Amino acid sequence: MLQALAIKYRPKTFDALIGQKAVSVSLKFALSAKRLAHAYLFSGLRGSGKTSSARIFSRALVCDEGPGENPCGICKQCLAALEGKHIDIIEMDAASNRGLEDIQGLIEQTKYAPAMARFKIFIIDEVHMLTTQAANALLKTLEEPPSYVKFILATTDPLKLPATVLSRTQHFRFKQIGQNEILKHLKFILEQEEIAFEEDALKFIARSGNGSLRDTLTLLDQAIIFSQNHITTAKIIDMLGFLDPQKIKEFYAAILRKDRERVFEFLEELQDYEASGVIDAMLFHLKESFFAKSAEFSTLIYERFFRILARAKNFICDDDGFTLCVMAFMMMEATHLKGIDAQILELQNQDPSPGENPAPNLPPSPPAKGDKNAYEILLESIYDRDYELGECFKESTRFIGFENNVLSISSSAHGQNRALLNKGFGLIQELLRAQFDARTRIEVRKEIAIDEGKLQSIRQDKDISAHFERLKKDAKKANPEDETKDALRHCFGEPQVEKSDKI
């Protein structure tokens, strides 16, 4: 009778279990050493071998030759279990039997001893689908079952299980199966089935399974039908909707050559594909080239391209074409950047001309900005960033000098102008350092206000000495005590003595 490959090649012993060495070694030792728990929990990705392991473990427990590392497969217990007819191995799907009544029926069965084997085994698949009431009803039996009862629970989502259930079981975690192990298994199956294949085609099938062996074997069944017993890369790419690897390779080559026209042509062709699929294909090609130590990319380009593709994968939006364009432009820009070692080597090769003295090791000088001084250059930068701040800076400050990375200015700011300059001082300093040097700073000096009216009257007086003589004539010697009295008198008036009628 014809069977699906996932059923036909389901493992029947722990040695045949694919990609779960840690689990198989642990369970085999538990069987051989007779260190058996009353309840087990198998969790992991779909198609990773949880149910198969539960069935193998169950057969090993009831085998006439056991319990041992592997069931013999020939005794009546093993044969009945392989045919799914063993009366003492009860499988229950918690997705469809998730209610309290279902669990009460299961608990009732635990009260009866096994009919033909040494243990009565309950395999509950997708146990996280049980209702809260059903899970709570199972707790007592799960914690202290009869000595002849064994529970094997399987789930794809252990986090949905109550902590009380987790604490009552031995938890075995089934990992995602590696692509290399899946690829070996696919080759073995196709050789057994006598079907011709190309190895590169199998890589695409293994990649599409996403670590699930059952999903991969389902795809292999489909591939055999689609390719008519001759699996080729071209047919698998057509079946799965993948990009042609040769096209991806040419796309990378165009990016490395900085051939904009060819890149634009590829981007137009890629409009028909989902951005996530294109990025995955590019990541796969880059990873394969990296592990194959291909000279197509330098180490620096590998690092930059991996980083860009990872960002593009998180940047995917509704417009796939836009995402791919941004990704391609970033990759082209990354090819222009030089590595540190290459830059140092280039500078070392720039020897001075014969007879030319090497430049002394001087501190960096401010960039040339025409005939403008440092104050004018800074003022332009402030205007470009914040026009209002630039107007305030121009109105309230004056240039004094620029020496030793210190810009000296005077400030007459007051009121709103002073508040605005204080608020924007950090930005002004940042702009100054950006224009000149990280060590450059501003030194602000207070500008002394002079009464222009009085200064004008002095200027108009032709006899300055006579003017000073008049000022000196009215002046008197400073006396702090008298000045204090005058200040008090000015504030509070003349002191008055109160008269009192009291003796």
Coordinates of C-alpha atoms in Angstrom, one line a residue:
M1 CA 0.0 0.0 0.0
L2 CA 1.3 3.5 -0.9
Q3 CA 2.1 5.7 2.0
A4 CA 3.3 9.3 2.5
L5 CA 7.1 9.4 3.0
A6 CA 6.6 11.0 6.5
I7 CA 4.7 7.9 7.6
K8 CA 6.7 5.3 5.7
Y9 CA 10.0 6.5 7.0
R10 CA 8.8 7.3 10.6
P11 CA 11.7 6.2 12.9
K12 CA 11.0 2.9 14.9
T13 CA 14.0 3.0 17.2
F14 CA 15.9 5.8 19.0
D15 CA 18.9 5.1 16.7
A16 CA 16.8 6.1 13.7
L17 CA 15.7 9.3 15.3
I18 CA 17.0 12.3 13.2
G19 CA 18.6 15.3 14.8
Q20 CA 17.7 14.6 18.5
K21 CA 20.8 13.0 19.9
A22 CA 20.6 14.4 23.4
V23 CA 17.0 13.3 23.8
S24 CA 17.6 9.8 22.4
V25 CA 20.7 9.2 24.5
S26 CA 18.9 10.3 27.7
L27 CA 15.8 8.1 27.1
K28 CA 17.9 5.1 26.1
F29 CA 19.9 5.3 29.4
A30 CA 16.8 5.8 31.4
L31 CA 15.4 2.5 29.9
S32 CA 18.6 0.5 30.3
A33 CA 19.2 1.7 33.9
K34 CA 15.5 1.3 34.8
R35 CA 15.4 4.9 36.1
L36 CA 11.9 5.6 34.9
A37 CA 9.8 8.6 35.8
H38 CA 6.0 8.5 36.0
A39 CA 5.4 11.4 33.6
Y40 CA 7.4 12.9 30.7
L41 CA 6.9 16.1 28.7
F42 CA 8.2 16.4 25.1
S43 CA 8.2 19.9 23.7
G44 CA 9.5 21.4 20.4
L45 CA 8.8 22.5 16.9
R46 CA 6.3 20.6 14.8
G47 CA 7.8 17.7 13.0
S48 CA 10.8 17.4 15.3
G49 CA 10.1 13.9 16.5
K50 CA 8.0 14.3 19.7
T51 CA 5.2 11.9 18.8
S52 CA 7.7 9.4 17.2
S53 CA 9.8 9.4 20.4
A54 CA 6.8 8.9 22.6
R55 CA 5.8 5.8 20.5
I56 CA 9.3 4.4 20.5
F57 CA 9.5 5.0 24.3
S58 CA 6.1 3.3 24.8
R59 CA 7.1 0.2 22.8
A60 CA 10.4 0.0 24.7
L61 CA 8.4 0.0 28.0
V62 CA 6.0 -2.8 27.0
C63 CA 8.4 -4.9 24.9
D64 CA 8.8 -8.5 26.0
E65 CA 12.5 -8.2 25.8
G66 CA 12.6 -4.9 27.8
P67 CA 12.5 -2.4 29.1
G68 CA 15.6 -1.8 27.0
E69 CA 17.3 0.8 24.9
N70 CA 15.3 -0.1 21.8
P71 CA 12.2 -2.2 21.3
C72 CA 12.8 -5.5 19.6
G73 CA 10.1 -4.9 17.0
I74 CA 9.2 -8.6 16.6
C75 CA 7.4 -9.6 19.9
K76 CA 3.6 -9.5 20.1
Q77 CA 3.8 -6.3 22.2
C78 CA 5.9 -4.4 19.6
L79 CA 3.9 -5.7 16.7
A80 CA 0.6 -4.6 18.3
A81 CA 2.0 -1.2 19.1
L82 CA 3.4 -0.8 15.6
E83 CA -0.1 -1.5 14.2
G84 CA -1.6 1.0 16.6
K85 CA -3.7 -1.8 18.2
H86 CA -2.1 -2.1 21.6
I87 CA -4.8 -2.0 24.2
D88 CA -2.4 -0.6 26.9
I89 CA -1.0 2.3 24.9
I90 CA -3.7 4.9 24.7
E91 CA -3.1 8.0 22.5
M92 CA -5.3 11.0 23.0
D93 CA -5.4 14.2 21.0
A94 CA -5.9 17.1 23.5
A95 CA -6.9 19.5 20.7
S96 CA -10.1 17.6 20.1
N97 CA -10.5 16.0 23.6
R98 CA -9.8 19.0 25.7
G99 CA -12.7 19.1 28.1
L100 CA -13.1 18.1 31.8
E101 CA -15.3 15.1 30.8
D102 CA -12.5 13.7 28.6
I103 CA -9.9 14.0 31.3
Q104 CA -12.3 12.4 33.9
G105 CA -12.7 9.4 31.5
L106 CA -8.9 9.1 31.2
I107 CA -8.5 9.2 35.0
E108 CA -11.1 6.5 35.3
Q109 CA -9.0 4.3 33.0
T110 CA -5.9 4.6 35.2
K111 CA -7.7 2.7 37.9
Y112 CA -7.5 -0.5 35.9
A113 CA -4.3 -2.5 35.6
P114 CA -2.8 -3.1 32.1
A115 CA -4.5 -6.0 30.2
M116 CA -1.4 -7.5 28.4
A117 CA 1.7 -5.4 29.2
R118 CA 3.7 -4.4 32.3
F119 CA 2.7 -0.7 31.9
K120 CA -0.4 1.2 30.9
I121 CA 0.8 4.3 28.9
F122 CA -1.1 7.4 28.1
I123 CA 0.2 9.6 25.3
I124 CA -1.5 13.1 25.3
D125 CA -0.6 15.1 22.2
E126 CA -0.9 18.9 22.1
V127 CA -1.5 18.9 25.8
H128 CA -1.4 22.7 26.0
M129 CA -4.9 22.7 24.4
L130 CA -6.5 21.3 27.5
T131 CA -8.9 23.7 29.3
T132 CA -7.8 25.0 32.7
Q133 CA -10.4 22.8 34.5
A134 CA -9.2 19.7 32.6
A135 CA -5.5 20.5 33.4
N136 CA -6.3 21.0 37.1
A137 CA -8.3 17.7 37.2
L138 CA -5.2 15.9 35.8
L139 CA -2.8 17.2 38.4
K140 CA -3.4 14.7 41.2
T141 CA -3.2 11.7 39.0
L142 CA -0.2 13.1 37.2
E143 CA 1.6 13.6 40.5
E144 CA 0.9 10.2 42.1
P145 CA -0.3 7.8 39.4
P146 CA -0.5 4.0 40.1
S147 CA 2.9 2.3 39.7
Y148 CA 1.8 0.7 36.4
V149 CA 0.8 4.0 34.7
K150 CA 3.1 6.2 32.6
F151 CA 2.2 9.6 31.1
I152 CA 3.9 11.0 28.0
L153 CA 2.7 14.6 27.2
A154 CA 3.7 16.3 23.9
T155 CA 3.3 20.0 23.0
T156 CA 4.6 22.6 20.6
D157 CA 4.1 25.4 23.2
P158 CA 5.1 24.5 26.7
L159 CA 4.8 28.1 27.9
K160 CA 1.0 27.7 27.7
L161 CA 1.1 24.9 30.2
P162 CA 0.5 25.6 33.9
A163 CA 3.6 25.6 36.1
T164 CA 1.9 22.9 38.2
V165 CA 1.9 20.5 35.2
L166 CA 5.5 21.4 34.3
S167 CA 6.8 20.7 37.8
R168 CA 5.3 17.2 37.8
T169 CA 7.0 16.0 34.6
Q170 CA 10.5 15.3 33.2
H171 CA 10.8 17.9 30.4
F172 CA 12.7 17.0 27.2
R173 CA 13.2 19.8 24.7
F174 CA 13.4 18.8 21.0
K175 CA 15.5 21.2 19.0
Q176 CA 15.1 22.4 15.4
I177 CA 16.6 19.8 13.1
G178 CA 19.7 21.0 11.2
Q179 CA 19.6 21.3 7.4
N180 CA 22.7 19.1 7.0
E181 CA 21.0 16.2 8.9
I182 CA 17.7 16.7 6.9
L183 CA 19.7 16.7 3.7
K184 CA 21.4 13.4 4.5
H185 CA 18.0 11.9 5.4
L186 CA 16.5 13.1 2.1
K187 CA 19.3 11.5 0.1
F188 CA 18.8 8.3 2.0
I189 CA 15.1 8.2 1.2
L190 CA 15.5 9.0 -2.5
E191 CA 18.2 6.3 -2.8
Q192 CA 15.8 3.8 -1.2
E193 CA 13.0 5.0 -3.5
E194 CA 15.4 4.9 -6.5
I195 CA 14.6 8.4 -7.6
A196 CA 17.2 10.5 -9.4
F197 CA 18.0 13.9 -7.9
E198 CA 20.3 16.9 -8.0
E199 CA 21.9 17.8 -4.6
D200 CA 21.3 21.5 -5.0
A201 CA 17.6 20.8 -5.5
L202 CA 17.5 19.0 -2.2
K203 CA 19.1 22.0 -0.5
F204 CA 16.1 24.1 -1.5
I205 CA 13.7 21.5 -0.2
A206 CA 15.5 21.2 3.1
R207 CA 15.7 25.0 3.5
S208 CA 11.9 25.3 2.9
G209 CA 11.1 22.8 5.7
N210 CA 12.4 25.3 8.3
G211 CA 13.8 22.6 10.6
S212 CA 10.6 20.4 10.5
L213 CA 11.4 17.0 9.1
R214 CA 7.7 16.2 8.5
D215 CA 7.2 19.4 6.5
T216 CA 10.3 18.7 4.5
L217 CA 9.2 15.1 3.7
T218 CA 5.8 16.5 2.6
L219 CA 7.5 18.8 0.2
L220 CA 9.7 15.9 -1.0
D221 CA 6.5 14.0 -1.8
Q222 CA 5.3 17.0 -3.8
A223 CA 8.6 17.4 -5.5
I224 CA 8.7 13.8 -6.7
I225 CA 5.3 14.2 -8.3
F226 CA 6.0 17.6 -9.8
S227 CA 9.4 16.6 -11.3
Q228 CA 8.1 13.2 -12.4
N229 CA 10.7 11.1 -10.5
H230 CA 13.7 13.3 -11.6
I231 CA 14.3 16.1 -9.1
T232 CA 16.2 19.0 -10.7
T233 CA 17.1 22.4 -9.3
A234 CA 15.1 24.2 -12.1
K235 CA 11.9 22.3 -11.3
I236 CA 12.2 22.8 -7.6
I237 CA 12.8 26.5 -8.0
D238 CA 9.7 26.7 -10.2
M239 CA 7.7 24.6 -7.8
L240 CA 8.7 26.6 -4.6
G241 CA 8.7 30.0 -6.3
F242 CA 12.4 30.7 -5.4
L243 CA 14.7 33.0 -7.2
D244 CA 17.2 31.4 -9.6
P245 CA 20.6 31.2 -7.7
Q246 CA 22.4 32.3 -10.9
K247 CA 20.3 35.5 -11.0
I248 CA 21.2 36.2 -7.3
K249 CA 24.9 35.7 -8.1
E250 CA 24.6 38.1 -11.1
F251 CA 22.8 40.7 -8.9
Y252 CA 25.7 40.6 -6.4
A253 CA 28.2 40.9 -9.2
A254 CA 26.5 44.0 -10.6
I255 CA 26.5 45.6 -7.1
L256 CA 30.2 44.9 -6.7
R257 CA 31.0 46.3 -10.1
K258 CA 28.9 49.4 -9.2
D259 CA 27.0 48.8 -12.5
R260 CA 23.9 51.0 -11.8
E261 CA 22.1 50.2 -15.0
R262 CA 22.3 46.5 -14.5
V263 CA 21.2 46.9 -10.8
F264 CA 18.2 48.9 -12.0
E265 CA 17.3 46.1 -14.4
F266 CA 17.5 43.5 -11.7
L267 CA 15.3 45.6 -9.4
E268 CA 12.7 45.9 -12.1
E269 CA 12.7 42.1 -12.5
L270 CA 12.5 41.5 -8.7
Q271 CA 9.3 43.6 -8.5
D272 CA 7.3 40.3 -9.1
Y273 CA 8.8 38.7 -6.0
E274 CA 8.1 39.3 -2.3
A275 CA 10.9 41.4 -0.6
S276 CA 11.2 38.8 2.2
G277 CA 11.8 36.0 -0.3
V278 CA 14.4 38.0 -2.2
I279 CA 16.3 39.0 1.0
D280 CA 16.2 35.4 2.2
A281 CA 17.6 34.2 -1.1
M282 CA 20.4 36.8 -0.9
L283 CA 21.2 35.9 2.7
F284 CA 21.3 32.2 1.8
H285 CA 23.7 32.9 -1.2
L286 CA 25.9 35.1 1.0
K287 CA 26.0 32.6 3.8
E288 CA 26.9 29.7 1.4
S289 CA 29.7 31.8 -0.2
F290 CA 31.0 32.7 3.3
F291 CA 31.2 29.1 4.5
A292 CA 32.6 28.0 1.1
K293 CA 35.4 30.6 1.6
S294 CA 34.6 32.1 -1.7
A295 CA 36.8 34.9 -3.0
E296 CA 33.8 36.6 -4.5
F297 CA 33.5 38.9 -1.4
S298 CA 36.1 40.3 1.0
T299 CA 35.7 39.9 4.7
L300 CA 34.8 43.5 5.1
I301 CA 32.1 43.2 2.4
Y302 CA 30.7 40.1 4.0
E303 CA 30.3 42.0 7.3
R304 CA 28.7 45.0 5.6
F305 CA 26.3 43.0 3.4
F306 CA 25.2 40.8 6.3
R307 CA 24.4 43.9 8.3
I308 CA 22.5 45.6 5.5
L309 CA 20.4 42.5 4.7
A310 CA 19.6 42.0 8.4
R311 CA 18.4 45.6 8.6
A312 CA 16.4 45.2 5.3
K313 CA 14.7 42.1 6.7
N314 CA 13.4 44.2 9.7
F315 CA 12.6 47.2 7.4
I316 CA 10.1 45.3 5.2
C317 CA 7.0 47.4 4.5
D318 CA 3.9 47.2 2.3
D319 CA 6.0 48.5 -0.7
D320 CA 8.3 45.6 -1.5
G321 CA 10.0 47.5 -4.4
F322 CA 10.9 50.4 -2.1
T323 CA 12.5 48.0 0.4
L324 CA 14.6 46.3 -2.3
C325 CA 15.7 49.6 -3.8
V326 CA 16.9 50.9 -0.4
M327 CA 18.7 47.7 0.2
A328 CA 20.5 47.7 -3.2
F329 CA 21.5 51.4 -2.8
M330 CA 23.0 50.7 0.7
M331 CA 24.9 47.7 -0.6
M332 CA 26.3 49.7 -3.6
E333 CA 27.3 52.5 -1.2
A334 CA 29.0 50.0 1.1
T335 CA 31.3 48.9 -1.7
H336 CA 32.8 52.5 -1.9
L337 CA 34.1 52.4 1.7
K338 CA 37.6 51.4 2.2
G339 CA 38.8 49.2 5.1
I340 CA 41.1 50.6 7.7
D341 CA 44.1 48.5 6.6
A342 CA 43.7 49.6 3.0
Q343 CA 43.5 53.2 4.0
I344 CA 46.7 53.0 6.2
L345 CA 48.5 51.2 3.4
E346 CA 47.5 53.9 0.9
L347 CA 48.7 56.6 3.2
Q348 CA 52.0 54.8 3.8
N349 CA 52.6 54.6 0.0
Q350 CA 52.2 58.3 -0.4
D351 CA 55.9 59.1 0.1
P352 CA 57.0 62.8 -0.1
S353 CA 58.7 63.9 -3.3
P354 CA 62.6 63.9 -3.5
G355 CA 64.0 67.1 -1.8
E356 CA 60.7 67.9 -0.2
N357 CA 60.7 68.1 3.6
P358 CA 58.0 66.1 5.4
A359 CA 55.3 68.2 7.0
P360 CA 55.9 68.7 10.7
N361 CA 53.6 67.1 13.2
L362 CA 51.4 70.1 14.0
P363 CA 48.0 70.3 15.6
P364 CA 45.2 70.4 13.1
S365 CA 44.5 73.9 11.8
P366 CA 41.0 75.3 11.2
P367 CA 39.6 74.5 7.7
A368 CA 40.1 77.2 5.2
K369 CA 36.9 79.2 4.7
G370 CA 38.1 82.0 2.4
D371 CA 38.7 85.4 4.0
K372 CA 36.1 84.9 6.7
N373 CA 37.2 84.9 10.4
A374 CA 36.2 82.2 12.9
Y375 CA 33.3 84.3 14.2
E376 CA 31.7 84.8 10.8
I377 CA 32.1 81.1 10.0
L378 CA 30.4 80.1 13.2
L379 CA 27.6 82.7 12.6
E380 CA 26.9 81.2 9.2
S381 CA 26.6 77.7 10.8
I382 CA 24.2 79.0 13.4
Y383 CA 22.1 80.7 10.8
D384 CA 21.9 77.4 8.8
R385 CA 20.8 75.5 11.9
D386 CA 18.5 78.0 13.7
Y387 CA 17.8 81.4 12.1
E388 CA 16.4 83.0 15.2
L389 CA 19.4 81.9 17.3
G390 CA 21.7 83.3 14.6
E391 CA 19.9 86.7 14.7
C392 CA 20.2 86.8 18.5
F393 CA 23.9 85.8 18.4
K394 CA 24.7 88.4 15.8
E395 CA 22.8 91.2 17.7
S396 CA 24.2 90.4 21.2
T397 CA 27.9 89.4 20.6
R398 CA 31.0 90.9 19.1
F399 CA 34.2 89.2 17.8
I400 CA 37.3 89.8 19.8
G401 CA 39.8 87.2 18.5
F402 CA 40.6 83.6 17.7
E403 CA 43.8 82.1 19.1
N404 CA 44.9 78.7 20.4
N405 CA 41.6 77.1 19.6
V406 CA 39.8 79.7 21.7
L407 CA 37.2 82.0 20.1
S408 CA 36.9 85.1 22.3
I409 CA 33.7 87.1 22.0
S410 CA 32.0 89.8 24.1
S411 CA 28.3 89.6 25.0
S412 CA 25.8 92.4 25.8
A413 CA 22.8 90.0 25.9
H414 CA 20.1 90.7 28.4
G415 CA 16.4 89.7 28.8
Q416 CA 15.0 87.4 26.2
N417 CA 18.2 87.4 24.1
R418 CA 20.2 86.2 27.1
A419 CA 17.8 83.4 27.8
L420 CA 17.8 82.3 24.2
L421 CA 21.6 82.3 24.0
N422 CA 21.9 80.4 27.3
K423 CA 19.5 77.8 25.9
G424 CA 21.3 77.4 22.6
F425 CA 24.9 77.6 24.0
G426 CA 25.3 73.8 23.8
L427 CA 24.3 73.9 20.1
I428 CA 26.7 76.8 19.4
Q429 CA 29.6 74.9 21.0
E430 CA 28.8 71.8 19.0
L431 CA 28.7 73.8 15.7
L432 CA 32.0 75.5 16.6
R433 CA 33.7 72.1 17.1
A434 CA 32.2 70.7 14.0
Q435 CA 33.7 73.6 12.0
F436 CA 37.1 73.6 13.6
D437 CA 38.4 71.1 16.1
A438 CA 37.0 69.0 19.0
R439 CA 39.2 71.1 21.4
T440 CA 37.9 74.4 20.2
R441 CA 35.9 76.4 22.8
I442 CA 34.2 79.7 23.3
E443 CA 35.3 82.4 25.8
V444 CA 32.7 84.9 26.6
R445 CA 33.5 88.3 28.1
K446 CA 31.0 90.7 29.6
E447 CA 30.6 93.8 27.5
I448 CA 30.6 97.0 29.7
A449 CA 27.8 99.4 28.7
I450 CA 28.8 103.1 28.4
D451 CA 26.4 106.0 28.5
E452 CA 27.0 107.5 25.1
G453 CA 25.3 110.8 26.2
K454 CA 27.8 111.4 28.9
L455 CA 30.6 110.3 26.7
Q456 CA 29.5 112.7 24.0
S457 CA 29.4 115.6 26.5
I458 CA 32.9 114.9 27.6
R459 CA 34.1 114.7 24.0
Q460 CA 32.5 118.1 23.2
D461 CA 34.2 119.7 26.2
K462 CA 37.4 121.2 24.9
D463 CA 39.0 121.6 28.3
I464 CA 39.0 118.1 29.7
S465 CA 41.3 119.0 32.6
A466 CA 38.8 121.8 33.7
H467 CA 36.0 119.2 33.5
F468 CA 37.8 116.9 35.8
E469 CA 38.6 119.7 38.2
R470 CA 34.9 120.5 38.5
L471 CA 34.2 116.8 39.3
K472 CA 36.9 116.7 41.9
K473 CA 35.6 119.9 43.5
D474 CA 32.2 118.4 44.2
A475 CA 33.7 115.1 45.3
K476 CA 34.1 114.1 48.9
K477 CA 36.1 111.4 50.7
A478 CA 34.3 108.1 50.8
N479 CA 32.9 107.2 54.2
P480 CA 31.1 103.8 54.5
E481 CA 29.2 104.9 57.6
D482 CA 27.9 108.1 55.9
E483 CA 27.0 106.1 52.8
T484 CA 25.0 103.6 54.8
K485 CA 23.1 106.4 56.6
D486 CA 22.4 108.1 53.2
A487 CA 21.1 104.8 51.8
L488 CA 18.8 104.3 54.8
R489 CA 17.6 107.8 54.7
H490 CA 16.9 107.4 51.0
C491 CA 14.9 104.3 51.6
F492 CA 13.1 105.1 54.8
G493 CA 13.3 108.9 55.2
E494 CA 14.6 110.9 58.1
P495 CA 14.5 109.2 61.5
Q496 CA 11.9 110.6 63.9
V497 CA 11.9 110.4 67.7
E498 CA 8.6 109.4 69.2
K499 CA 7.5 111.4 72.3
S500 CA 6.0 109.4 75.3
D501 CA 3.9 110.7 78.2
K502 CA 5.1 108.0 80.4
I503 CA 7.7 108.8 83.1

